[in-house]
XYZ file of C-alpha atoms in Angstrom:
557
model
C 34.015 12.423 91.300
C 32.450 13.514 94.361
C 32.088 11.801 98.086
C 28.891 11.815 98.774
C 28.054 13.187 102.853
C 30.838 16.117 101.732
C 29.926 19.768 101.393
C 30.599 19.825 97.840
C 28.917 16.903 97.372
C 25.398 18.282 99.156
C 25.408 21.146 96.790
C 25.998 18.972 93.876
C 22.949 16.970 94.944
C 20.791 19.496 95.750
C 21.667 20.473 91.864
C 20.637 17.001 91.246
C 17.200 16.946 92.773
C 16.060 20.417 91.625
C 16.794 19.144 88.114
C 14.839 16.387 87.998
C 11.976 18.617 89.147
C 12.492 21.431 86.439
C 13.575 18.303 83.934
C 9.421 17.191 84.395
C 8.404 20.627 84.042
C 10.068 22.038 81.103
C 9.827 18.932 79.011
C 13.712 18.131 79.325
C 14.291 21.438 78.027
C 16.382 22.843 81.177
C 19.448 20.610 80.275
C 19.691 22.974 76.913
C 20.595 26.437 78.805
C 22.154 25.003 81.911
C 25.081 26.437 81.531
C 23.839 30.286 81.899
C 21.414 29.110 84.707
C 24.469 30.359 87.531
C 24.809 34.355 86.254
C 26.356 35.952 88.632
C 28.939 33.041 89.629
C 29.359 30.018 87.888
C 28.592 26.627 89.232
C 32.835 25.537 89.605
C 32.948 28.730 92.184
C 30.135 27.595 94.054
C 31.553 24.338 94.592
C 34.682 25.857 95.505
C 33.151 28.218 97.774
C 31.619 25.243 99.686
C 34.720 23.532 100.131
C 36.451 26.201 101.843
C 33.476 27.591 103.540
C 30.569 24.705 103.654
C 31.623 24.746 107.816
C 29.729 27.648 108.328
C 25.669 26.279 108.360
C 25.113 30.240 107.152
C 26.866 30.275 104.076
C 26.370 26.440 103.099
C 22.317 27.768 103.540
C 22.997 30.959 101.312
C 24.585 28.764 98.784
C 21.731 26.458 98.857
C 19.375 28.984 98.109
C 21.132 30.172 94.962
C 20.668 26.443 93.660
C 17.474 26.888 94.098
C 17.075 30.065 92.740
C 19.085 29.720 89.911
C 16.724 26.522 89.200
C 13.638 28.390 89.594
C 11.066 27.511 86.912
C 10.601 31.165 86.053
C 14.146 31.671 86.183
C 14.465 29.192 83.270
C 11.467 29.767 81.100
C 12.992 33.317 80.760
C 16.814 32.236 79.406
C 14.633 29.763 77.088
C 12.715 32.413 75.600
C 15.646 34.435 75.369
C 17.568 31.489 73.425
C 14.218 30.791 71.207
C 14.843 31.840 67.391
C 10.978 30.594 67.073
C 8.003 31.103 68.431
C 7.972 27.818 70.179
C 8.177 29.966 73.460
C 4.645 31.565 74.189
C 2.612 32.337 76.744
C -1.551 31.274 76.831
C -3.144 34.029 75.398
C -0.404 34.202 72.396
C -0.652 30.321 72.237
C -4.528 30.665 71.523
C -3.996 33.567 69.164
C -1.418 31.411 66.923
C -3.860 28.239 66.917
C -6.778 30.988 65.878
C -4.775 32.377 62.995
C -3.443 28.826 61.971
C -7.308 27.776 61.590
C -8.345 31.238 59.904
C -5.610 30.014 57.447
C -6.607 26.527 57.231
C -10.434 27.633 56.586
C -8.619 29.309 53.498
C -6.352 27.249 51.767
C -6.904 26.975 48.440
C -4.803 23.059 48.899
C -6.510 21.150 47.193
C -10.080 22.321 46.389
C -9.444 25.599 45.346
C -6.426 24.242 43.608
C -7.898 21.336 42.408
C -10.629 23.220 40.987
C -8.840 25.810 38.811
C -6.381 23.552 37.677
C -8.450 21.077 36.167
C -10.733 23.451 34.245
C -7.871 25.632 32.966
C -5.829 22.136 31.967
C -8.849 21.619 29.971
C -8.942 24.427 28.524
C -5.820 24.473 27.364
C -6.317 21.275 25.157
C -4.901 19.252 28.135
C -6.120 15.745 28.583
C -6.687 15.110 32.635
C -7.968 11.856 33.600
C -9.294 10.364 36.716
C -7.943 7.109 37.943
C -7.616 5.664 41.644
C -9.658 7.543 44.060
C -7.812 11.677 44.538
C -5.478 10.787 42.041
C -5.610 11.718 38.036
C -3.292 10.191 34.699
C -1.880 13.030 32.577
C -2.265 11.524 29.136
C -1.063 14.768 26.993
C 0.831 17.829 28.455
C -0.144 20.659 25.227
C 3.424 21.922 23.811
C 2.272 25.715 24.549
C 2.562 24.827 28.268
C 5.723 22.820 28.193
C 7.280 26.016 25.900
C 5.888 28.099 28.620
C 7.822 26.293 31.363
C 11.176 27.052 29.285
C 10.039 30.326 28.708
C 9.725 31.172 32.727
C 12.572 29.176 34.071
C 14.354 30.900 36.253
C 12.323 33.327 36.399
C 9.872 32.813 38.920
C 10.360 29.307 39.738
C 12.305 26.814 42.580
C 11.216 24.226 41.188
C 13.975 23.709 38.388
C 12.107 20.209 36.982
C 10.828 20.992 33.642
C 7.176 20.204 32.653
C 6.736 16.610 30.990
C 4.724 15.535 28.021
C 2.561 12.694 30.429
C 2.548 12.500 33.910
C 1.048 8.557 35.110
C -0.505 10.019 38.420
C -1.164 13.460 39.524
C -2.564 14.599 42.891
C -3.856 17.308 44.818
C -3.479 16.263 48.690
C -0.311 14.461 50.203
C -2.565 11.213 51.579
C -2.777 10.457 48.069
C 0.972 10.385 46.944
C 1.754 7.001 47.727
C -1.261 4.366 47.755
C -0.745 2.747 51.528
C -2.708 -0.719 50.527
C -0.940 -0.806 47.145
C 2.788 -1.335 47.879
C 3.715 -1.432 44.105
C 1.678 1.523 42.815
C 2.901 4.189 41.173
C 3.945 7.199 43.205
C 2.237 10.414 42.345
C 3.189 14.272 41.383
C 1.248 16.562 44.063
C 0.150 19.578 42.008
C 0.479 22.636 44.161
C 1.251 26.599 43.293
C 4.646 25.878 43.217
C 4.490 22.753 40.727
C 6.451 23.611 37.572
C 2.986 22.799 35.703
C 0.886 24.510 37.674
C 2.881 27.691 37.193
C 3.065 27.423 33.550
C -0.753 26.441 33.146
C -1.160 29.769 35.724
C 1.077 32.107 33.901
C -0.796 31.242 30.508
C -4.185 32.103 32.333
C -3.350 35.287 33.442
C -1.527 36.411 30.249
C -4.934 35.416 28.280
C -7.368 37.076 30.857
C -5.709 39.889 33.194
C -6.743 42.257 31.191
C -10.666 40.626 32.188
C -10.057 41.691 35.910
C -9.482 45.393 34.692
C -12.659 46.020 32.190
C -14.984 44.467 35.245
C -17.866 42.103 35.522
C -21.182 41.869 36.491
C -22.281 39.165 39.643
C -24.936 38.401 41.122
C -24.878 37.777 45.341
C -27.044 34.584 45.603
C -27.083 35.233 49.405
C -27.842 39.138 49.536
C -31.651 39.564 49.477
C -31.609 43.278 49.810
C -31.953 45.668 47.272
C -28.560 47.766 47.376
C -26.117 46.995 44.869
C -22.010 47.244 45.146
C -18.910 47.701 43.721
C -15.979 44.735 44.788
C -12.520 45.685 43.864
C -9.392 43.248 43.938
C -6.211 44.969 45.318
C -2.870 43.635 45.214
C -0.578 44.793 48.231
C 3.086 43.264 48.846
C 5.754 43.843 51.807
C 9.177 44.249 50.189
C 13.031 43.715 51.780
C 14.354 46.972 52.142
C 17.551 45.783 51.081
C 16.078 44.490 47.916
C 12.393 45.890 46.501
C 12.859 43.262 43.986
C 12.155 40.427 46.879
C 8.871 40.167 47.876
C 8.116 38.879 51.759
C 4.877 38.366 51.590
C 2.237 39.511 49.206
C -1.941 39.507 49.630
C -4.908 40.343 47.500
C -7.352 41.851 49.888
C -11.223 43.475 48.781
C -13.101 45.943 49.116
C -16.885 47.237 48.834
C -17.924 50.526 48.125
C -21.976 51.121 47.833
C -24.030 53.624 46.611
C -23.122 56.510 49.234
C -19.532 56.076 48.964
C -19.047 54.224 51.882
C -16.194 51.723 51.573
C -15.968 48.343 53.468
C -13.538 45.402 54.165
C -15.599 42.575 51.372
C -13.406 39.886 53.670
C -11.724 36.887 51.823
C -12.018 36.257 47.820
C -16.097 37.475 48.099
C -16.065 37.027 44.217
C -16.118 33.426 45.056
C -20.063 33.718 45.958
C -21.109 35.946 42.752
C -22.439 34.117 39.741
C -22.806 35.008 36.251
C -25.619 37.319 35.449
C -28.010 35.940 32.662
C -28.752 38.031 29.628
C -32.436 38.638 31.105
C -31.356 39.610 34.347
C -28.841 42.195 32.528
C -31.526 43.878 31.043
C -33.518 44.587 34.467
C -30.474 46.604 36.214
C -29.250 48.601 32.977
C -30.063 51.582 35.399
C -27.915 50.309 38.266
C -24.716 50.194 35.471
C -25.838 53.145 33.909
C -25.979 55.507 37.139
C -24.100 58.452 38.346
C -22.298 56.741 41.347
C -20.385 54.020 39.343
C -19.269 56.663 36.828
C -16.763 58.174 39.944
C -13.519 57.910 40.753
C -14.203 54.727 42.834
C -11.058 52.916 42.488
C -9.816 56.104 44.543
C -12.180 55.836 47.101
C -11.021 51.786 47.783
C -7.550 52.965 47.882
C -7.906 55.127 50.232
C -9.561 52.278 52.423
C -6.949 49.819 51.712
C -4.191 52.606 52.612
C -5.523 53.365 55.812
C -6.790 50.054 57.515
C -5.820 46.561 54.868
C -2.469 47.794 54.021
C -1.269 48.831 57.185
C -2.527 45.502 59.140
C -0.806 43.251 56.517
C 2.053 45.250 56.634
C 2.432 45.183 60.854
C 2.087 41.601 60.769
C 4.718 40.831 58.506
C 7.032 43.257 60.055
C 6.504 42.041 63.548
C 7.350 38.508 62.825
C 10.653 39.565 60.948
C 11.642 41.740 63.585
C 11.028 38.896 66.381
C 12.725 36.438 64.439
C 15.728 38.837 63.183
C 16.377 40.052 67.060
C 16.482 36.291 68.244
C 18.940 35.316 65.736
C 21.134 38.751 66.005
C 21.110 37.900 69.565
C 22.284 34.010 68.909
C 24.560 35.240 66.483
C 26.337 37.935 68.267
C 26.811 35.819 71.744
C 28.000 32.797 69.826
C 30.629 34.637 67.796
C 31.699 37.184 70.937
C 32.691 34.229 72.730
C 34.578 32.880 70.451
C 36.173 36.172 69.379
C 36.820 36.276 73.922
C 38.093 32.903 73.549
C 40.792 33.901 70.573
C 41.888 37.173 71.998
C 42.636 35.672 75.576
C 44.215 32.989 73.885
C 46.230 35.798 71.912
C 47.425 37.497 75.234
C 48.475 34.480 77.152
C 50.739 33.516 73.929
C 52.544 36.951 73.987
C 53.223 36.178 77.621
C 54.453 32.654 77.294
C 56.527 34.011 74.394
C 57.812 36.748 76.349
C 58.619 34.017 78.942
C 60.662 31.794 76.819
C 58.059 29.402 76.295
C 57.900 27.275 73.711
C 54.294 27.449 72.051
C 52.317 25.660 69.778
C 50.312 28.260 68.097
C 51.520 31.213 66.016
C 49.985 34.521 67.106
C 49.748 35.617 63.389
C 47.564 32.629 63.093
C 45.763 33.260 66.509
C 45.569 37.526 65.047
C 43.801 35.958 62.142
C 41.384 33.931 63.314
C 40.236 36.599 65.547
C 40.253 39.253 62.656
C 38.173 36.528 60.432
C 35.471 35.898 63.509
C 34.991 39.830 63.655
C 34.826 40.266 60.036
C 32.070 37.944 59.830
C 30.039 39.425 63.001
C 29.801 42.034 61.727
C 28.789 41.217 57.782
C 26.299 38.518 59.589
C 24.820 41.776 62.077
C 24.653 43.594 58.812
C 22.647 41.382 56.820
C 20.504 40.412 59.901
C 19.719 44.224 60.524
C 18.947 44.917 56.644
C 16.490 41.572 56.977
C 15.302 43.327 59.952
C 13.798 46.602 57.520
C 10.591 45.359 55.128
C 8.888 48.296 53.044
C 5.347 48.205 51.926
C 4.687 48.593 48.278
C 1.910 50.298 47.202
C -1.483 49.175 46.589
C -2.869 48.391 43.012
C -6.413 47.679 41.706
C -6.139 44.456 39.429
C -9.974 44.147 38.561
C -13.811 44.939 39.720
C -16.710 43.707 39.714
C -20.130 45.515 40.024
C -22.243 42.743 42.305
C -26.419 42.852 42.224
C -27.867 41.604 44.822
C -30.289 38.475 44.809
C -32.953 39.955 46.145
C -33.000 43.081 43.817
C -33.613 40.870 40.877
C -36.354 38.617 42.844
C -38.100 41.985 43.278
C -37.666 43.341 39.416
C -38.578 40.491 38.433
C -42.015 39.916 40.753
C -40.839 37.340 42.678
C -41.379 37.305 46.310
C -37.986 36.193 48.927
C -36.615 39.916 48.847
C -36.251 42.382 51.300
C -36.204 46.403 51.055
C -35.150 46.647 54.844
C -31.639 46.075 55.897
C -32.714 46.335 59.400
C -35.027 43.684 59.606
C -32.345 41.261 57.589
C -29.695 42.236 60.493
C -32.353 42.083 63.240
C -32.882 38.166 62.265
C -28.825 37.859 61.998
C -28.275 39.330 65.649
C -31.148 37.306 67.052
C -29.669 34.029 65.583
C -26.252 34.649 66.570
C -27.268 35.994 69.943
C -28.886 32.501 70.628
C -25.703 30.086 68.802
C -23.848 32.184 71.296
C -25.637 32.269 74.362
C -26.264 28.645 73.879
C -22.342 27.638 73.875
C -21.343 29.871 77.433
C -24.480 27.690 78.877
C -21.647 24.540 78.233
C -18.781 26.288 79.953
C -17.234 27.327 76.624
C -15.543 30.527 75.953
C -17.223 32.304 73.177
C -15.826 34.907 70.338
C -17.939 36.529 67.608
C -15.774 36.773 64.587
C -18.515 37.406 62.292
C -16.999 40.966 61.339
C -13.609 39.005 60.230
C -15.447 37.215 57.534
C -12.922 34.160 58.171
C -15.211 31.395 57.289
C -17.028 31.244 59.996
C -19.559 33.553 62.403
C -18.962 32.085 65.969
C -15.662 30.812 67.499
C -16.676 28.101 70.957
C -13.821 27.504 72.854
C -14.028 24.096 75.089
C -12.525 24.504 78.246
C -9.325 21.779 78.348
C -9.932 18.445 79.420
C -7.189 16.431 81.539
C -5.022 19.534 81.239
C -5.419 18.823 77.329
C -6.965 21.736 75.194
C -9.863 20.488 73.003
C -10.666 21.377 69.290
C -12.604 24.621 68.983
C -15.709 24.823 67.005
C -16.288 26.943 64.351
C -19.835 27.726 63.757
C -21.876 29.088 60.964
C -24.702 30.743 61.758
C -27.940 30.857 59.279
C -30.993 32.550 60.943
C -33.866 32.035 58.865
C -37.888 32.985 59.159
C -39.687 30.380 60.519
C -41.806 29.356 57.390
C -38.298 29.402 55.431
C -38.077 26.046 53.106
C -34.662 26.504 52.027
C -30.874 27.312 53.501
C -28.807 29.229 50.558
C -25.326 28.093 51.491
C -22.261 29.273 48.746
C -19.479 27.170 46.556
C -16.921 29.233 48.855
C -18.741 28.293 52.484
C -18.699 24.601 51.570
C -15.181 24.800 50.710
C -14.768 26.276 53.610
C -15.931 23.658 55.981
C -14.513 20.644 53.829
C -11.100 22.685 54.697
C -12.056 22.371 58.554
C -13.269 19.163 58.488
C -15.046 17.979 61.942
C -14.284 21.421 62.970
C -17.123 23.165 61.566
C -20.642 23.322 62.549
C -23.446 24.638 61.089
C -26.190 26.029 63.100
C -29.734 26.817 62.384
C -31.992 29.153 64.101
C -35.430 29.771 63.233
C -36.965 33.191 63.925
C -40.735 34.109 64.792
C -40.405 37.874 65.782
C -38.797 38.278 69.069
C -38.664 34.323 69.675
C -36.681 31.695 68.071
C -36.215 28.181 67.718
C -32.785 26.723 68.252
C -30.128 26.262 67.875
C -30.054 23.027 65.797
C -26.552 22.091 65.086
C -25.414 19.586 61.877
C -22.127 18.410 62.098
C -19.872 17.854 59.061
C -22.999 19.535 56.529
C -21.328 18.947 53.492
C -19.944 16.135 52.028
C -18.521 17.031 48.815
C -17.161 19.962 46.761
C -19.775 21.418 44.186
C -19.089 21.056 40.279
C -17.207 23.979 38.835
C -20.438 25.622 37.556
C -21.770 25.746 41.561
C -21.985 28.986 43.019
C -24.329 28.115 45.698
C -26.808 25.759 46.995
C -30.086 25.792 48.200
C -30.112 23.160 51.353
C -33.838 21.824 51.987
C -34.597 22.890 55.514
C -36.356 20.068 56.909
C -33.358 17.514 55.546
C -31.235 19.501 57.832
C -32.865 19.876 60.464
C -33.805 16.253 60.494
C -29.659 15.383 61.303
C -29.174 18.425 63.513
C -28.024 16.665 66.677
C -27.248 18.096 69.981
C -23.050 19.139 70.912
């Protein structure tokens, strides 16, 4: 208790008032790391120092002022990031880049069309019987016995999942709204199929041991979208980042792509590009057997996308996993170690003041062989806990392997073999008519106010990123914006199985934009919200959009 109107008592109410202040700013957060906030003398000698000195106005103003500085808003935010084992604790410009990676990601997750996709054609394949039932969710009528003696076989082995596969399942799922049935209180609750299902693993594991060897001898696709003339060569390469510790444990693993043309010249192909190639027909075969019978294929080109991946995929996977576990490893070491030296502080003066009471006579109610081995058990484990952190701490990068290839023909080489008009023999022109379109999406958006990032070049799933600037101190949604430039007597928008996926993924973040090109001027931009509506049939590998359709909802943003 303290009278208030003492000198103590000022000091503890200037305390008072500054938290309140830093309580509003820091979300409540400041009450978490108070007790560091006084570092070079604690908050019991200040209050001691004002009741022997507060009659001097000097030093009850100096003590004042270390209050206040020891509340200081900066002051705080820096023992909270200290204390912060996540990445809760970021600045603007690393906020924005988190939210841009988390919606690169989202754009990409195979949960649940992707998924949903594969699953139900392989079941099918597999003599499974899948049927549909309430709206998202499915009845498994028949589970095939060489998927449920799969499951044995791989338990353990590369599951956490430990349920075993049943003969029937009475509702299935691919998306979590669809688990439970909200306006059905009595309905059956569903099994969300994901990569790590016990099913999905099997019915996966089965796949690949029937068709890896598929990815190796190649295919042939066909780029619905490419109208030029230059064929390609896509190869799949598997890269994981290892524990050091442990190469057996694998911390995060990616497939990435590469092109490599005619000249040699290799390229990032961006995310899962074999997504856009389709089949090629028999006839269409027939016109390119010089294309798979010439000298350039017939290299060493696997070396050649190696090399690629070794020197710009590999190591930018590898940094970013070994960044995060090093920030997240030196936070908890830090935790760790401060926790347990206190403690081990605590003990040992504990320890000393025993062997003086005893020394003293005293009677005491500790033993100091009990006292000498808790202190020996709190350093044991600092130091096996700082060894396992700092082995955590080392990742390795496995080397890169080609699992497959594919040899992709453009579009617009077969509409030209074939005497069909649509193609184009000059990249330039194609890219002139992509630069003009994206140059007007873009230079539309800054005329709102909104911060604007081309991310064309990281073949995310989008071509333009518009930031909104925040509204009532709240940030708003960004807008990701595909950008299709087309001619100006174009009928038709080709738009792929992967795109559409793509913005069902985003939802009412995407945008498609239209611009329509007459030589140096253009049309535009005419933006349609929310494009597609559903996910194409298995067989889809891309659309042709009617122009006027579109252009008829575009609507301005």
């Amino acid at each position: 208790m303290l009278a208030k109107g003492t000198r103590e008592g000022a000091v503890f109410q200037r305390l008072f008032d500054k938290l309140e202040v830093e309580r509003q700013a820091l979300g409540g957060r400041v009450f978490d790391i108070l007790g560091e906030v006084f570092e070079e003398k604690s908050l019991r000698e200040l209050l001691i120092e004002a009741i022997r000195y507060g009659e001097d106005p000097e030093r009850q103003a100096r003590l004042l002022r270390k209050v206040e500085g020891a509340l200081d808003t900066e002051h705080l935010k820096t023992i909270i990031h200290r204390h912060a084992l996540s990445e809760e604790v970021m600045d603007e410009r690393r906020l924005f880049a988190v939210r841009e990676e988390m919606e690169k990601a989202e754009a990409r997750k195979l949960q649940p069309y992707f998924i949903r996709s594969f699953f139900q054609q392989a079941f099918q394949q597999l003599q499974g019987e899948l049927r549909p039932r309430e709206p998202g969710r499915w009845e498994i009528t028949h589970v095939p016995a060489v998927i449920r003696e799969r499951d044995r076989q791989i338990t353990g082995r590369d599951r956490r999942n430990l349920n075993p596969v049943l003969r029937k399942y009475d509702r299935v799922c691919f998306e979590k709204t669809f688990v439970r049935l909200v306006d059905r209180v009595n309905s059956t609750r569903a099994e969300m199929l994901h990569p790590g299902h016990p099913l999905m693993q099997s019915v996966t594991d089965i796949v690949l041991e029937q068709h890896r060897n598929k990815l190796k001898q190649g295919a042939v696709l066909v780029d619905p979208r490419d109208m030029g003339l230059t064929p390609r060569v896509t190869f799949i390469i598997d890269h994981s980042v290892k524990e050091g510790r442990n190469p057996d444990l694998v911390v995060s693993r990616r497939m990435q792509f590469v092109d490599i043309d005619p000249q040699g010249r290799a390229s990032n192909a961006g995310w899962a590009p074999h997504l856009d190639g389709e089949p090629i027909s028999d006839a269409d075969l027939k016109l390119v057997q010089d294309v798979l019978s010439a000298s350039w294929i017939t290299q060493d080109l696997e070396q050649l996308a190696l090399a690629h991946a070794s020197t710009h995929l590999v190591p930018e996977h590898f940094n970013e996993v070994r960044l995060r576990r090093e920030r997240h490893v030196d936070k908890t070491l830090a935790a760790v170690h401060e926790r347990l030296v206190k403690e081990i502080n605590f003990w040992s003066d504990r320890y000393i003041k025993l062997q003086d009471d005893l020394a003293a006579g005293k009677d005491v109610r500790l033993t100091l062989e009990n006292v000498r081995r808790t202190i020996d058990e709190l350093t044991a484990r600092r130091q096996s806990r700082e060894q396992e952190l700092l082995a955590m701490r080392h990742v390795i990068s496995a080397t890169p392997i080609v699992v497959g290839g594919a040899l992709v023909i453009p579009a617009g080489l077969l509409l030209q073999r074939n005497g069909e008009p649509g193609w184009s023999a000059d990249p330039d022109a194609r890219r002139r008519i992509e630069l003009i379109a994206m140059r007007a999406v873009m230079d539309a958006e800054q005329a709102l106010g909104h911060q604007v990032f081309d991310v064309s070049a990281e073949k995310c799933g989008w071509d333009v990123t518009s930031r909104p600037p925040a509204v009532n101190g709240k940030l708003a949604n960004d807008r990701h914006i595909e950008v299709k430039g087309r001619v100006k007597d174009a009928t038709t928008v080709t738009v792929t199985r992967k795109e559409i996926l793509y913005g069902l993924n985003q939802s009412d973040k995407f945008v498609l934009a239209i611009v329509l090109v007459d030589g140096d001027r253009y049309e535009g931009p005419f933006y349609i919200r929310e494009p597609f509506t559903q996910e194409p049939d298995w067989a889809v590998t891309s659309i042709n959009l009617d122009l006027k359709q579109l252009l008829d909802r575009a609507q301005p943003l």
